mmCIF file of C-alpha atoms and ligand atoms in Angstrom:
data_model
loop_
_atom_site.group_PDB
_atom_site.id
_atom_site.type_symbol
_atom_site.label_atom_id
_atom_site.label_comp_id
_atom_site.label_asym_id
_atom_site.label_seq_id
_atom_site.Cartn_x
_atom_site.Cartn_y
_atom_site.Cartn_z
ATOM 1 C CA MET A 766 0.249 -12.271 -24.261
ATOM 2 C CA LEU A 767 -3.590 -10.707 -24.022
ATOM 3 C CA LYS A 768 -3.343 -7.355 -22.317
ATOM 4 C CA ASN A 769 -6.055 -5.467 -22.341
ATOM 5 C CA ILE A 770 -8.335 -7.287 -20.101
ATOM 6 C CA ILE A 771 -11.943 -6.829 -18.349
ATOM 7 C CA LEU A 772 -12.448 -8.901 -15.146
ATOM 8 C CA MET A 773 -16.041 -9.896 -14.853
ATOM 9 C CA GLY A 774 -18.037 -11.648 -11.797
ATOM 10 C CA PRO A 775 -20.151 -10.844 -8.736
ATOM 11 C CA PRO A 776 -18.979 -8.955 -5.760
ATOM 12 C CA GLY A 777 -16.652 -11.427 -3.593
ATOM 13 C CA ALA A 778 -15.766 -13.232 -6.742
ATOM 14 C CA GLY A 779 -12.159 -12.386 -6.383
ATOM 15 C CA LYS A 780 -11.843 -9.843 -9.275
ATOM 16 C CA GLY A 781 -9.806 -7.294 -6.686
ATOM 17 C CA THR A 782 -7.635 -9.841 -5.789
ATOM 18 C CA LEU A 783 -6.532 -11.475 -8.885
ATOM 19 C CA ALA A 784 -6.173 -7.886 -10.779
ATOM 20 C CA LYS A 785 -3.603 -7.316 -7.979
ATOM 21 C CA GLN A 786 -1.903 -10.363 -8.744
ATOM 22 C CA LEU A 787 -1.611 -9.626 -12.058
ATOM 23 C CA LYS A 788 -0.841 -6.169 -12.438
ATOM 24 C CA THR A 789 2.297 -7.116 -10.392
ATOM 25 C CA ALA A 790 3.287 -10.098 -12.756
ATOM 26 C CA PHE A 791 2.681 -8.186 -15.736
ATOM 27 C CA ASN A 792 3.154 -4.651 -15.311
ATOM 28 C CA LEU A 793 -0.795 -3.934 -16.236
ATOM 29 C CA THR A 794 -2.609 -0.641 -15.596
ATOM 30 C CA HIS A 795 -5.627 -1.660 -12.743
ATOM 31 C CA ILE A 796 -8.322 0.166 -13.274
ATOM 32 C CA SER A 797 -11.140 -0.246 -10.220
ATOM 33 C CA THR A 798 -14.303 2.119 -10.735
ATOM 34 C CA GLY A 799 -15.083 1.042 -7.432
ATOM 35 C CA ASP A 800 -11.543 2.376 -5.815
ATOM 36 C CA MET A 801 -11.838 5.431 -8.122
ATOM 37 C CA PHE A 802 -15.284 6.274 -6.627
ATOM 38 C CA ARG A 803 -13.864 5.439 -3.161
ATOM 39 C CA GLU A 804 -10.876 7.778 -3.707
ATOM 40 C CA ASN A 805 -13.379 10.417 -4.297
ATOM 41 C CA ILE A 806 -15.550 10.102 -1.473
ATOM 42 C CA LYS A 807 -12.344 10.037 0.548
ATOM 43 C CA GLY A 808 -11.162 13.027 -1.183
ATOM 44 C CA GLY A 809 -14.382 14.827 -0.511
ATOM 45 C CA THR A 810 -14.868 15.674 -4.287
ATOM 46 C CA GLU A 811 -18.131 16.143 -6.106
ATOM 47 C CA LEU A 812 -18.035 13.226 -7.516
ATOM 48 C CA GLY A 813 -17.756 11.506 -4.152
ATOM 49 C CA LEU A 814 -20.470 12.704 -2.569
ATOM 50 C CA LEU A 815 -23.039 12.022 -5.613
ATOM 51 C CA ALA A 816 -21.659 8.505 -5.681
ATOM 52 C CA LYS A 817 -21.976 7.827 -2.144
ATOM 53 C CA LYS A 818 -25.380 8.215 -1.953
ATOM 54 C CA TYR A 819 -25.434 4.817 -4.584
ATOM 55 C CA ILE A 820 -22.494 2.680 -2.979
ATOM 56 C CA ASP A 821 -23.609 2.778 0.349
ATOM 57 C CA ASP A 822 -26.945 1.068 -0.380
ATOM 58 C CA GLY A 823 -25.528 -1.029 -2.942
ATOM 59 C CA HIS A 824 -27.005 0.490 -6.102
ATOM 60 C CA LEU A 825 -25.051 1.162 -8.888
ATOM 61 C CA VAL A 826 -23.518 4.862 -9.895
ATOM 62 C CA PRO A 827 -25.852 6.185 -12.629
ATOM 63 C CA ASP A 828 -23.973 5.351 -16.281
ATOM 64 C CA GLU A 829 -23.308 9.049 -17.541
ATOM 65 C CA VAL A 830 -21.302 9.336 -14.435
ATOM 66 C CA THR A 831 -19.239 6.339 -14.421
ATOM 67 C CA ILE A 832 -18.688 5.985 -18.209
ATOM 68 C CA GLY A 833 -17.387 9.934 -18.387
ATOM 69 C CA MET A 834 -15.103 9.055 -15.275
ATOM 70 C CA LEU A 835 -13.797 5.674 -17.191
ATOM 71 C CA LYS A 836 -13.401 7.585 -20.492
ATOM 72 C CA ASP A 837 -11.158 10.038 -19.186
ATOM 73 C CA ARG A 838 -8.694 6.962 -17.414
ATOM 74 C CA LEU A 839 -8.830 5.014 -20.158
ATOM 75 C CA ALA A 840 -7.077 7.430 -22.268
ATOM 76 C CA GLN A 841 -4.522 7.935 -20.100
ATOM 77 C CA GLU A 842 -0.808 7.443 -21.187
ATOM 78 C CA ASP A 843 -0.516 4.337 -18.361
ATOM 79 C CA CYS A 844 -3.112 2.058 -20.098
ATOM 80 C CA ALA A 845 -1.103 2.089 -23.376
ATOM 81 C CA ASN A 846 0.968 -1.328 -22.152
ATOM 82 C CA GLY A 847 -2.175 -2.882 -21.113
ATOM 83 C CA PHE A 848 -5.037 -2.322 -18.403
ATOM 84 C CA LEU A 849 -7.445 -4.509 -16.062
ATOM 85 C CA LEU A 850 -10.456 -3.107 -16.124
ATOM 86 C CA ASP A 851 -12.338 -4.401 -12.523
ATOM 87 C CA GLY A 852 -15.826 -3.668 -11.899
ATOM 88 C CA PHE A 853 -16.316 -2.150 -15.133
ATOM 89 C CA PRO A 854 -18.478 -2.334 -17.191
ATOM 90 C CA ARG A 855 -21.529 -3.301 -15.087
ATOM 91 C CA THR A 856 -24.389 -2.727 -17.537
ATOM 92 C CA LEU A 857 -25.260 -2.661 -21.088
ATOM 93 C CA PRO A 858 -24.717 0.850 -21.744
ATOM 94 C CA GLN A 859 -21.425 0.735 -20.028
ATOM 95 C CA ALA A 860 -20.309 -1.925 -22.324
ATOM 96 C CA GLU A 861 -21.644 -0.433 -25.334
ATOM 97 C CA ALA A 862 -19.746 2.616 -24.600
ATOM 98 C CA LEU A 863 -16.544 0.813 -23.665
ATOM 99 C CA GLU A 864 -16.693 -0.875 -27.277
ATOM 100 C CA LYS A 865 -16.805 2.177 -28.929
ATOM 101 C CA LEU A 866 -14.106 4.058 -26.836
ATOM 102 C CA SER A 867 -11.580 1.382 -26.996
ATOM 103 C CA LYS A 868 -12.016 1.409 -30.799
ATOM 104 C CA GLU A 869 -11.501 5.320 -31.113
ATOM 105 C CA ILE A 870 -8.319 4.757 -28.613
ATOM 106 C CA ASN A 871 -6.868 2.146 -30.314
ATOM 107 C CA ARG A 872 -6.840 -0.241 -27.034
ATOM 108 C CA PRO A 873 -9.215 -2.875 -28.182
ATOM 109 C CA ILE A 874 -10.411 -5.355 -25.384
ATOM 110 C CA GLU A 875 -8.556 -8.508 -25.983
ATOM 111 C CA VAL A 876 -10.440 -10.529 -23.245
ATOM 112 C CA VAL A 877 -13.058 -11.198 -20.654
ATOM 113 C CA VAL A 878 -12.006 -13.195 -17.715
ATOM 114 C CA ASN A 879 -15.178 -14.171 -16.204
ATOM 115 C CA LEU A 880 -15.026 -15.341 -12.101
ATOM 116 C CA ASP A 881 -17.641 -18.158 -11.220
ATOM 117 C CA CYS A 882 -18.527 -18.105 -7.641
ATOM 118 C CA ASP A 883 -21.680 -19.799 -5.901
ATOM 119 C CA ASN A 884 -24.085 -17.256 -3.760
ATOM 120 C CA GLN A 885 -22.766 -18.891 -0.521
ATOM 121 C CA GLU A 886 -19.125 -18.572 -0.805
ATOM 122 C CA LEU A 887 -19.857 -14.794 -2.256
ATOM 123 C CA ILE A 888 -21.579 -14.079 1.324
ATOM 124 C CA ARG A 889 -18.989 -15.627 3.246
ATOM 125 C CA ARG A 890 -16.166 -13.690 1.837
ATOM 126 C CA ILE A 891 -17.938 -10.248 1.350
ATOM 127 C CA SER A 892 -19.033 -10.403 5.324
ATOM 128 C CA GLY A 893 -15.838 -11.258 6.535
ATOM 129 C CA ARG A 894 -13.909 -8.701 3.904
ATOM 130 C CA ARG A 895 -11.456 -6.048 5.235
ATOM 131 C CA VAL A 896 -9.770 -3.683 2.960
ATOM 132 C CA CYS A 897 -6.454 -1.335 3.542
ATOM 133 C CA LYS A 898 -7.692 2.151 4.006
ATOM 134 C CA ASN A 899 -4.363 3.450 2.207
ATOM 135 C CA CYS A 900 -3.603 0.808 -0.942
ATOM 136 C CA GLY A 901 -6.609 -1.252 -1.175
ATOM 137 C CA ALA A 902 -5.254 -4.494 -0.142
ATOM 138 C CA PRO A 903 -7.849 -6.977 0.467
ATOM 139 C CA TYR A 904 -7.981 -9.419 3.570
ATOM 140 C CA HIS A 905 -10.224 -11.938 5.371
ATOM 141 C CA ILE A 906 -10.856 -12.135 8.825
ATOM 142 C CA THR A 907 -10.243 -16.180 8.693
ATOM 143 C CA THR A 908 -8.782 -17.172 5.465
ATOM 144 C CA MET A 909 -6.567 -14.216 4.037
ATOM 145 C CA LYS A 910 -5.573 -12.918 7.747
ATOM 146 C CA PRO A 911 -2.859 -9.920 7.680
ATOM 147 C CA LYS A 912 0.252 -10.876 9.778
ATOM 148 C CA VAL A 913 -0.905 -8.222 12.267
ATOM 149 C CA GLU A 914 -4.430 -8.086 12.981
ATOM 150 C CA GLY A 915 -5.901 -5.035 11.534
ATOM 151 C CA VAL A 916 -2.692 -3.695 9.641
ATOM 152 C CA CYS A 917 -1.595 -4.070 5.967
ATOM 153 C CA ASP A 918 0.914 -6.658 5.186
ATOM 154 C CA LEU A 919 2.062 -4.010 2.390
ATOM 155 C CA CYS A 920 1.686 -0.935 3.480
ATOM 156 C CA GLY A 921 1.021 -0.767 7.417
ATOM 157 C CA GLY A 922 -2.229 0.856 6.703
ATOM 158 C CA PRO A 923 -5.381 0.273 8.693
ATOM 159 C CA LEU A 924 -7.886 -2.495 7.776
ATOM 160 C CA TYR A 925 -11.497 -1.386 7.790
ATOM 161 C CA GLN A 926 -14.820 -2.723 6.715
ATOM 162 C CA ARG A 927 -16.401 -1.452 3.506
ATOM 163 C CA ALA A 928 -19.759 0.805 4.400
ATOM 164 C CA ASP A 929 -21.438 -1.652 1.361
ATOM 165 C CA ASP A 930 -20.092 -5.021 2.780
ATOM 166 C CA ASN A 931 -22.918 -5.707 4.863
ATOM 167 C CA GLU A 932 -25.771 -8.081 4.646
ATOM 168 C CA GLU A 933 -28.680 -5.711 3.251
ATOM 169 C CA ALA A 934 -26.036 -3.527 0.376
ATOM 170 C CA LEU A 935 -24.736 -7.152 -0.684
ATOM 171 C CA LYS A 936 -28.328 -8.228 -1.429
ATOM 172 C CA VAL A 937 -28.889 -5.528 -3.328
ATOM 173 C CA ARG A 938 -25.475 -5.565 -5.417
ATOM 174 C CA LEU A 939 -25.846 -9.158 -5.896
ATOM 175 C CA ASP A 940 -29.359 -8.113 -7.570
ATOM 176 C CA HIS A 941 -27.672 -5.639 -9.669
ATOM 177 C CA TYR A 942 -25.226 -8.260 -10.781
ATOM 178 C CA VAL A 943 -27.846 -10.558 -11.773
ATOM 179 C CA HIS A 944 -30.194 -8.088 -13.780
ATOM 180 C CA ASP A 945 -27.359 -5.604 -15.049
ATOM 181 C CA THR A 946 -24.304 -7.121 -15.342
ATOM 182 C CA LYS A 947 -24.744 -10.719 -15.689
ATOM 183 C CA PRO A 948 -26.243 -10.405 -19.002
ATOM 184 C CA LEU A 949 -22.919 -8.829 -20.166
ATOM 185 C CA LEU A 950 -21.595 -12.352 -20.516
ATOM 186 C CA ASP A 951 -23.496 -13.242 -23.400
ATOM 187 C CA PHE A 952 -22.379 -9.720 -25.035
ATOM 188 C CA TYR A 953 -18.968 -10.696 -24.661
ATOM 189 C CA ALA A 954 -19.646 -14.369 -25.449
ATOM 190 C CA GLU A 955 -20.920 -13.274 -28.899
ATOM 191 C CA ARG A 956 -17.955 -11.352 -29.740
ATOM 192 C CA GLY A 957 -15.745 -14.183 -28.903
ATOM 193 C CA LEU A 958 -13.856 -12.659 -25.846
ATOM 194 C CA LEU A 959 -15.170 -14.834 -22.833
ATOM 195 C CA GLU A 960 -13.188 -16.985 -20.508
ATOM 196 C CA ASN A 961 -14.640 -18.597 -17.808
ATOM 197 C CA PHE A 962 -12.771 -19.687 -14.643
ATOM 198 C CA ASN A 963 -13.885 -21.274 -11.312
ATOM 199 C CA SER A 964 -13.038 -18.915 -8.539
ATOM 200 C CA LEU A 965 -13.773 -21.345 -5.806
ATOM 201 C CA MET A 966 -10.037 -22.491 -6.182
ATOM 202 C CA GLY A 967 -7.565 -20.943 -3.963
ATOM 203 C CA SER A 968 -6.269 -17.367 -5.261
ATOM 204 C CA GLN A 969 -2.955 -18.721 -6.237
ATOM 205 C CA GLU A 970 -4.083 -21.450 -8.261
ATOM 206 C CA LEU A 971 -6.632 -18.883 -9.933
ATOM 207 C CA PHE A 972 -3.957 -16.641 -10.668
ATOM 208 C CA ASN A 973 -1.890 -19.660 -11.796
ATOM 209 C CA GLN A 974 -4.649 -20.640 -14.568
ATOM 210 C CA VAL A 975 -5.286 -17.265 -15.590
ATOM 211 C CA SER A 976 -1.709 -16.252 -15.977
ATOM 212 C CA THR A 977 -1.255 -19.537 -18.312
ATOM 213 C CA PHE A 978 -4.545 -18.573 -20.503
ATOM 214 C CA LEU A 979 -2.903 -15.094 -20.745
ATOM 215 C CA ASN A 980 0.450 -16.090 -21.854
ATOM 216 C CA LYS A 981 -0.840 -18.515 -24.392
HETATM 217 P P1 AMP B 318 -16.611 -2.357 -6.394
HETATM 218 O O1 AMP B 318 -15.325 -2.180 -5.515
HETATM 219 O O2 AMP B 318 -16.105 -2.931 -7.590
HETATM 220 O O3 AMP B 318 -17.396 -3.444 -5.577
HETATM 221 O O4 AMP B 318 -17.839 -1.241 -6.335
HETATM 222 C C1 AMP B 318 -18.023 -0.558 -5.154
HETATM 223 C C2 AMP B 318 -19.660 0.274 -5.850
HETATM 224 O O5 AMP B 318 -18.933 1.070 -6.714
HETATM 225 C C3 AMP B 318 -20.695 -0.682 -6.297
HETATM 226 O O6 AMP B 318 -21.508 -1.387 -5.798
HETATM 227 C C4 AMP B 318 -21.383 0.406 -7.162
HETATM 228 O O7 AMP B 318 -22.178 0.975 -5.960
HETATM 229 C C5 AMP B 318 -20.353 1.576 -7.654
HETATM 230 N N1 AMP B 318 -19.509 0.976 -9.072
HETATM 231 C C6 AMP B 318 -18.446 0.447 -9.063
HETATM 232 N N2 AMP B 318 -17.827 0.275 -10.291
HETATM 233 C C7 AMP B 318 -19.486 0.788 -10.895
HETATM 234 C C8 AMP B 318 -19.708 0.705 -12.557
HETATM 235 N N3 AMP B 318 -19.192 0.509 -13.440
HETATM 236 N N4 AMP B 318 -20.870 1.019 -12.382
HETATM 237 C C9 AMP B 318 -21.985 1.482 -11.541
HETATM 238 N N5 AMP B 318 -21.525 1.705 -10.119
HETATM 239 C C10 AMP B 318 -20.244 1.325 -10.265
#
């Protein structure tokens, strides 16, 4: 099975949902740089304070900060049996740093799963997205409702709307995706690592297709 995996796609494509399904099914370590920043913001750390200035407006946190944080995380013991990178890399310098690092620590990237989705659907998903404050599980106000309104099915935590899930910040995030992140698809296609999936299908069907591919 392929197990050192990058999940790519624009905000709202379903990377977080798919990562949680794959993590449970295949016992992989889920590394979301967005979640790591949000943890730091919650904990009031220096890194969190710095990152918040960028995140709330939809901008990317500078490469040197993000790469440094990821380097420490990827070298940890729980990544030895496989990892899912969700939200990293987002720029060419990040992809180059990851390529170098993953070779150094002998944990090479085996596949890049790219989720395609059209802009109208991304906006619908992001504007209705709610997230658990405790465990980060994602919901949607119409298509993925929790059993009890405002409460996480998994851990009972309160659901909230991310500060950057508003129309203005989303426009900036989509712009960063097109200019900074989308070119990485060529970077990985050249290395024979890219595998495209259409994320317009339901999350269960997407999970089935990606799992079948990873298992082949
Ligand atoms: P996400 O949860 O992946 O949507 O990330 C939320 C926000 O965190 C992004 O809009 C960026 O501001 C920041 N962020 C997450 N990952 C990265 C990254 N690899 N490089 C720069 N900024 C990032």
